[in-house]
Amino acid sequence: TGPLLTATRLRKTYGPTAALNGAEFTIDSGEIVAVMGPSGSGKSTLLHCLAGIITPEGGTVHYRGHELSAMSDAQRSKLRRGDFGFVFQFGQLVPELTCAENIALPLRLAGTNRKEAESCALEWMARLEVDDVRSKRPGQVSGGQGQRVAVARALAARPRVIFADEPTGALDSLNGERVMELLTTAARETNAAVVLVTHEARVAAYSDREVVVRDGQARDITSA
Ligand code: ADP
Ligand code: ADP
């Protein structure tokens, strides 16, 4: 069947800056891979290319055998809604919706009926230990709670790949470790792969494998 997601020789420039310069990446179903490296090395750009958020100038990204750049915009956005889930440093929750509504939103967009989406949202809030803030808006909860809600939202839609960019970057170490524990446990239970961008060894410790990005090139340190 081959790997779930692969990238070969990715190249992406911003003006004179080569953010990616020949980066390679591969991840299997259910695998948790930490993407590490210094600030500005190209980690976020790699994640955005893998998720089809930006299109590289060179190289290819294949998801389950399909090349992302060969898809239409509509196909790519369908993929991002259905198969991919996202957790970023600042939760990106919709401020006008309650926490429960935020979690239900991707399910609703994927066609799940309201009742089912609501009960699924509450189930995931319980698992992430934030069911007490279900009726609060994101601005009314703590950073740790907001990030758990963001993780619940990403997982409730049952993605095959979760893209997490510094998911604990805004949290203290205790909350960060708890969020990582909950995220990785739920990912393993649902066999979701996780692309985990972090510069913290403590966070990377939750992964199966570490890849280091330096000067726009990614290297698997286990095979270096
Ligand atoms: P990291 O996530 O490792 O910190 P990034 O992928 O964000 O690295 O950035 C890689 C390089 O590309 C950096 O030099 C950064 O300044 C540059 N870069 C990233 N995004 C943009 C952008 N939208 N416009 C201009 N330069 C960018
Ligand atoms: P956590 O351990 O998740 O970071 P805190 O100990 O920071 O939680 O917060 C405890 C309580 O205080 C939470 O129930 C939350 O609703 C409330 N709270 C924390 N930070 C904020 C904030 N910035 N705005 C509003 N309420 C907050």
Short mmCIF file of C-alpha atoms and ligand atoms in Angstrom, two decimals:
data_model
loop_
_atom_site.label_atom_id
_atom_site.label_comp_id
_atom_site.label_asym_id
_atom_site.label_seq_id
_atom_site.Cartn_x
_atom_site.Cartn_y
_atom_site.Cartn_z
CA THR A 1 0.00 0.00 0.00
CA GLY A 2 3.00 2.32 0.51
CA PRO A 3 3.35 5.26 2.85
CA LEU A 4 0.41 7.51 3.67
CA LEU A 5 2.06 10.81 2.80
CA THR A 6 5.36 11.44 1.00
CA ALA A 7 7.21 14.50 -0.18
CA THR A 8 10.18 14.53 -2.50
CA ARG A 9 12.65 17.30 -3.26
CA LEU A 10 10.39 20.13 -2.10
CA ARG A 11 11.43 23.61 -3.05
CA LYS A 12 9.73 26.81 -1.92
CA THR A 13 11.17 30.32 -1.99
CA TYR A 14 10.03 33.62 -0.52
CA GLY A 15 11.84 36.26 -2.55
CA PRO A 16 15.54 35.56 -2.06
CA THR A 17 14.87 33.13 0.81
CA ALA A 18 14.77 29.39 0.10
CA ALA A 19 12.40 28.17 2.82
CA LEU A 20 12.61 24.62 1.44
CA ASN A 21 15.52 23.42 -0.61
CA GLY A 22 15.17 19.74 -1.46
CA ALA A 23 13.23 18.56 1.60
CA GLU A 24 12.11 14.92 1.71
CA PHE A 25 9.49 13.52 4.05
CA THR A 26 7.44 10.38 4.53
CA ILE A 27 4.93 9.19 7.12
CA ASP A 28 2.92 5.97 7.49
CA SER A 29 -0.60 5.48 8.82
CA GLY A 30 -0.73 5.84 12.57
CA GLU A 31 2.83 7.08 12.82
CA ILE A 32 3.74 10.13 14.96
CA VAL A 33 6.67 12.03 13.46
CA ALA A 34 8.26 15.06 15.09
CA VAL A 35 9.63 17.70 12.71
CA MET A 36 12.36 19.53 14.58
CA GLY A 37 14.93 22.19 13.79
CA PRO A 38 15.86 25.77 14.58
CA SER A 39 13.55 28.71 14.04
CA GLY A 40 13.38 29.70 10.37
CA SER A 41 14.67 26.33 9.12
CA GLY A 42 11.52 25.60 7.11
CA LYS A 43 9.42 23.42 9.44
CA SER A 44 6.14 25.32 9.03
CA THR A 45 6.64 25.64 5.29
CA LEU A 46 7.14 21.87 5.09
CA LEU A 47 3.95 21.27 7.07
CA HIS A 48 1.99 23.68 4.86
CA CYS A 49 3.22 21.91 1.71
CA LEU A 50 2.37 18.46 3.12
CA ALA A 51 -1.15 19.65 3.98
CA GLY A 52 -1.69 21.25 0.57
CA ILE A 53 -2.06 24.71 2.10
CA ILE A 54 0.74 26.02 -0.09
CA THR A 55 2.03 24.61 -3.36
CA PRO A 56 5.78 24.13 -3.64
CA GLU A 57 7.64 25.47 -6.68
CA GLY A 58 9.44 22.19 -7.09
CA GLY A 59 9.03 18.60 -5.93
CA THR A 60 5.91 16.58 -5.21
CA VAL A 61 3.61 15.65 -2.35
CA HIS A 62 1.67 12.40 -2.63
CA TYR A 63 -1.20 11.53 -0.29
CA ARG A 64 -2.35 7.89 -0.64
CA GLY A 65 -0.87 7.81 -4.10
CA HIS A 66 -2.45 11.05 -5.32
CA GLU A 67 -0.31 14.04 -6.11
CA LEU A 68 -1.65 17.11 -4.30
CA SER A 69 -0.60 19.59 -6.99
CA ALA A 70 -2.50 17.59 -9.61
CA MET A 71 -5.75 18.00 -7.68
CA SER A 72 -8.19 20.84 -8.19
CA ASP A 73 -8.56 23.46 -5.45
CA ALA A 74 -11.93 21.93 -4.61
CA GLN A 75 -10.41 18.44 -4.24
CA ARG A 76 -7.64 19.79 -2.05
CA SER A 77 -10.00 21.66 0.25
CA LYS A 78 -12.20 18.57 0.50
CA LEU A 79 -9.11 16.63 1.59
CA ARG A 80 -8.29 19.25 4.21
CA ARG A 81 -11.81 19.04 5.60
CA GLY A 82 -12.15 15.28 5.48
CA ASP A 83 -8.84 13.48 5.85
CA PHE A 84 -6.71 16.14 7.51
CA GLY A 85 -7.00 17.74 10.94
CA PHE A 86 -5.12 20.79 12.21
CA VAL A 87 -3.86 21.94 15.59
CA PHE A 88 -1.84 25.13 15.63
CA GLN A 89 -0.16 27.15 18.35
CA PHE A 90 -3.08 29.48 18.83
CA GLY A 91 -6.13 27.25 18.52
CA GLN A 92 -7.85 29.05 15.64
CA LEU A 93 -11.19 28.50 17.26
CA VAL A 94 -14.07 30.54 15.90
CA PRO A 95 -14.56 33.24 18.58
CA GLU A 96 -18.30 33.65 18.00
CA LEU A 97 -19.07 29.97 18.59
CA THR A 98 -19.08 28.09 21.91
CA CYS A 99 -16.35 25.50 22.48
CA ALA A 100 -18.81 22.67 21.80
CA GLU A 101 -19.96 24.35 18.58
CA ASN A 102 -16.35 24.77 17.49
CA ILE A 103 -15.74 21.04 17.83
CA ALA A 104 -18.98 20.16 16.05
CA LEU A 105 -18.27 22.52 13.15
CA PRO A 106 -15.96 20.27 11.05
CA LEU A 107 -18.42 17.41 11.49
CA ARG A 108 -21.30 19.60 10.35
CA LEU A 109 -19.26 20.71 7.32
CA ALA A 110 -18.59 17.05 6.53
CA GLY A 111 -22.35 16.39 6.49
CA THR A 112 -22.98 14.92 9.96
CA ASN A 113 -26.40 15.85 11.31
CA ARG A 114 -26.65 18.33 14.16
CA LYS A 115 -27.59 15.90 16.92
CA GLU A 116 -24.83 13.46 16.12
CA ALA A 117 -22.24 16.24 15.74
CA GLU A 118 -23.26 17.66 19.13
CA SER A 119 -23.02 14.37 20.97
CA CYS A 120 -19.70 13.61 19.30
CA ALA A 121 -18.41 17.04 20.36
CA LEU A 122 -19.41 16.40 23.99
CA GLU A 123 -17.79 12.97 23.92
CA TRP A 124 -14.50 14.44 22.75
CA MET A 125 -14.70 17.28 25.26
CA ALA A 126 -15.01 14.67 28.01
CA ARG A 127 -12.01 12.76 26.70
CA LEU A 128 -9.94 15.94 26.60
CA GLU A 129 -11.23 16.86 30.08
CA VAL A 130 -12.87 20.13 29.01
CA ASP A 131 -16.57 19.22 29.11
CA ASP A 132 -17.08 21.92 31.75
CA VAL A 133 -16.38 24.71 29.23
CA ARG A 134 -18.75 23.43 26.53
CA SER A 135 -20.96 26.55 26.63
CA LYS A 136 -18.11 29.06 26.92
CA ARG A 137 -16.62 30.95 24.01
CA PRO A 138 -12.88 30.56 23.26
CA GLY A 139 -12.15 34.00 24.73
CA GLN A 140 -13.54 32.89 28.09
CA VAL A 141 -11.33 29.83 28.63
CA SER A 142 -7.69 29.41 29.60
CA GLY A 143 -4.91 28.69 27.12
CA GLY A 144 -4.73 25.06 28.20
CA GLN A 145 -8.46 24.61 27.84
CA GLY A 146 -8.55 26.31 24.44
CA GLN A 147 -5.80 24.06 23.14
CA ARG A 148 -7.62 20.95 24.37
CA VAL A 149 -10.73 22.17 22.57
CA ALA A 150 -8.62 22.60 19.41
CA VAL A 151 -7.31 19.04 19.78
CA ALA A 152 -10.85 17.75 20.33
CA ARG A 153 -11.99 19.57 17.21
CA ALA A 154 -9.18 18.09 15.13
CA LEU A 155 -9.82 14.54 16.36
CA ALA A 156 -13.62 14.48 16.36
CA ALA A 157 -13.67 14.50 12.57
CA ARG A 158 -11.55 11.31 12.58
CA PRO A 159 -8.76 12.53 10.31
CA ARG A 160 -6.13 10.21 8.87
CA VAL A 161 -3.44 12.85 9.35
CA ILE A 162 -3.20 15.47 12.07
CA PHE A 163 -0.95 18.43 11.35
CA ALA A 164 0.18 20.01 14.60
CA ASP A 165 2.38 23.12 14.42
CA GLU A 166 3.87 23.94 17.84
CA PRO A 167 0.65 22.72 19.50
CA THR A 168 2.01 23.41 22.97
CA GLY A 169 3.91 26.59 22.09
CA ALA A 170 1.61 28.86 24.07
CA LEU A 171 1.28 26.57 27.11
CA ASP A 172 3.25 26.09 30.31
CA SER A 173 5.11 22.78 30.56
CA LEU A 174 2.50 21.00 32.69
CA ASN A 175 -0.38 21.88 30.35
CA GLY A 176 1.83 21.18 27.34
CA GLU A 177 2.62 17.67 28.49
CA ARG A 178 -1.01 16.92 29.26
CA VAL A 179 -2.11 18.16 25.82
CA MET A 180 0.58 16.01 24.16
CA GLU A 181 -0.49 12.99 26.19
CA LEU A 182 -4.14 13.42 25.24
CA LEU A 183 -3.33 14.19 21.59
CA THR A 184 -1.03 11.21 21.08
CA THR A 185 -3.26 8.78 22.98
CA ALA A 186 -6.28 9.74 20.90
CA ALA A 187 -4.24 9.64 17.67
CA ARG A 188 -3.06 6.11 18.46
CA GLU A 189 -6.58 4.96 19.30
CA THR A 190 -7.90 6.26 15.98
CA ASN A 191 -4.78 5.23 13.97
CA ALA A 192 -4.26 8.82 12.84
CA ALA A 193 -0.79 9.87 11.70
CA VAL A 194 0.59 13.01 13.34
CA VAL A 195 3.02 15.47 11.75
CA LEU A 196 4.24 17.30 14.83
CA VAL A 197 6.26 20.48 14.30
CA THR A 198 8.13 21.44 17.45
CA HIS A 199 11.45 22.85 18.57
CA GLU A 200 11.13 21.27 22.01
CA ALA A 201 12.75 17.90 22.70
CA ARG A 202 10.24 17.36 25.50
CA VAL A 203 7.39 17.52 22.99
CA ALA A 204 9.24 15.47 20.35
CA ALA A 205 9.61 12.73 22.95
CA TYR A 206 5.96 11.82 22.29
CA SER A 207 6.79 10.86 18.69
CA ASP A 208 7.86 7.55 17.15
CA ARG A 209 10.49 9.19 14.96
CA GLU A 210 12.23 12.54 14.60
CA VAL A 211 13.07 14.41 11.43
CA VAL A 212 15.34 17.45 11.56
CA VAL A 213 14.95 20.37 9.17
CA ARG A 214 18.02 22.50 8.58
CA ASP A 215 18.34 25.14 5.88
CA GLY A 216 15.22 23.90 4.13
CA GLN A 217 16.32 20.26 4.03
CA ALA A 218 14.73 17.53 6.13
CA ARG A 219 16.72 14.59 7.42
CA ASP A 220 15.52 11.52 9.26
CA ILE A 221 17.86 11.49 12.24
CA THR A 222 17.24 7.81 12.89
CA SER A 223 18.92 7.00 9.56
CA ALA A 224 21.59 9.74 9.67
P1 ADP B 1 10.21 27.43 10.85
O1 ADP B 1 8.82 26.91 10.89
O2 ADP B 1 11.25 26.35 10.92
O3 ADP B 1 10.47 28.51 11.83
P2 ADP B 1 9.38 28.62 8.33
O4 ADP B 1 8.98 27.52 7.45
O5 ADP B 1 8.32 29.40 9.02
O6 ADP B 1 10.46 28.07 9.40
O7 ADP B 1 10.28 29.65 7.52
C1 ADP B 1 11.38 29.27 6.70
C2 ADP B 1 11.98 30.53 6.07
O8 ADP B 1 11.04 31.09 5.16
C3 ADP B 1 12.30 31.62 7.06
O9 ADP B 1 13.47 32.28 6.63
C4 ADP B 1 11.11 32.52 7.00
O10 ADP B 1 11.45 33.85 7.34
C5 ADP B 1 10.69 32.40 5.54
N1 ADP B 1 9.23 32.57 5.35
C6 ADP B 1 8.29 31.71 5.78
N2 ADP B 1 7.05 32.15 5.42
C7 ADP B 1 7.23 33.32 4.75
C8 ADP B 1 6.36 34.26 4.13
N3 ADP B 1 5.04 34.07 4.11
N4 ADP B 1 6.92 35.33 3.52
C9 ADP B 1 8.25 35.51 3.53
N5 ADP B 1 9.12 34.67 4.09
C10 ADP B 1 8.64 33.59 4.71
P1 ADP B 2 -5.46 25.68 32.71
O1 ADP B 2 -4.90 24.80 33.79
O2 ADP B 2 -6.29 24.95 31.71
O3 ADP B 2 -4.43 26.58 32.06
P2 ADP B 2 -6.11 27.86 34.42
O4 ADP B 2 -5.66 27.32 35.75
O5 ADP B 2 -5.25 28.81 33.68
O6 ADP B 2 -6.47 26.62 33.47
O7 ADP B 2 -7.55 28.49 34.56
C1 ADP B 2 -8.50 28.04 35.52
C2 ADP B 2 -9.87 28.69 35.24
O8 ADP B 2 -9.75 30.08 35.02
C3 ADP B 2 -10.48 28.10 33.98
O9 ADP B 2 -11.67 27.42 34.31
C4 ADP B 2 -10.76 29.24 33.06
O10 ADP B 2 -12.13 29.27 32.69
C5 ADP B 2 -10.40 30.49 33.83
N1 ADP B 2 -9.47 31.29 32.98
C6 ADP B 2 -8.14 31.08 32.86
N2 ADP B 2 -7.57 31.97 32.03
C7 ADP B 2 -8.58 32.77 31.59
C8 ADP B 2 -8.65 33.89 30.73
N3 ADP B 2 -7.58 34.38 30.09
N4 ADP B 2 -9.86 34.45 30.52
C9 ADP B 2 -10.93 33.97 31.15
N5 ADP B 2 -10.93 32.94 31.98
C10 ADP B 2 -9.78 32.33 32.23
#
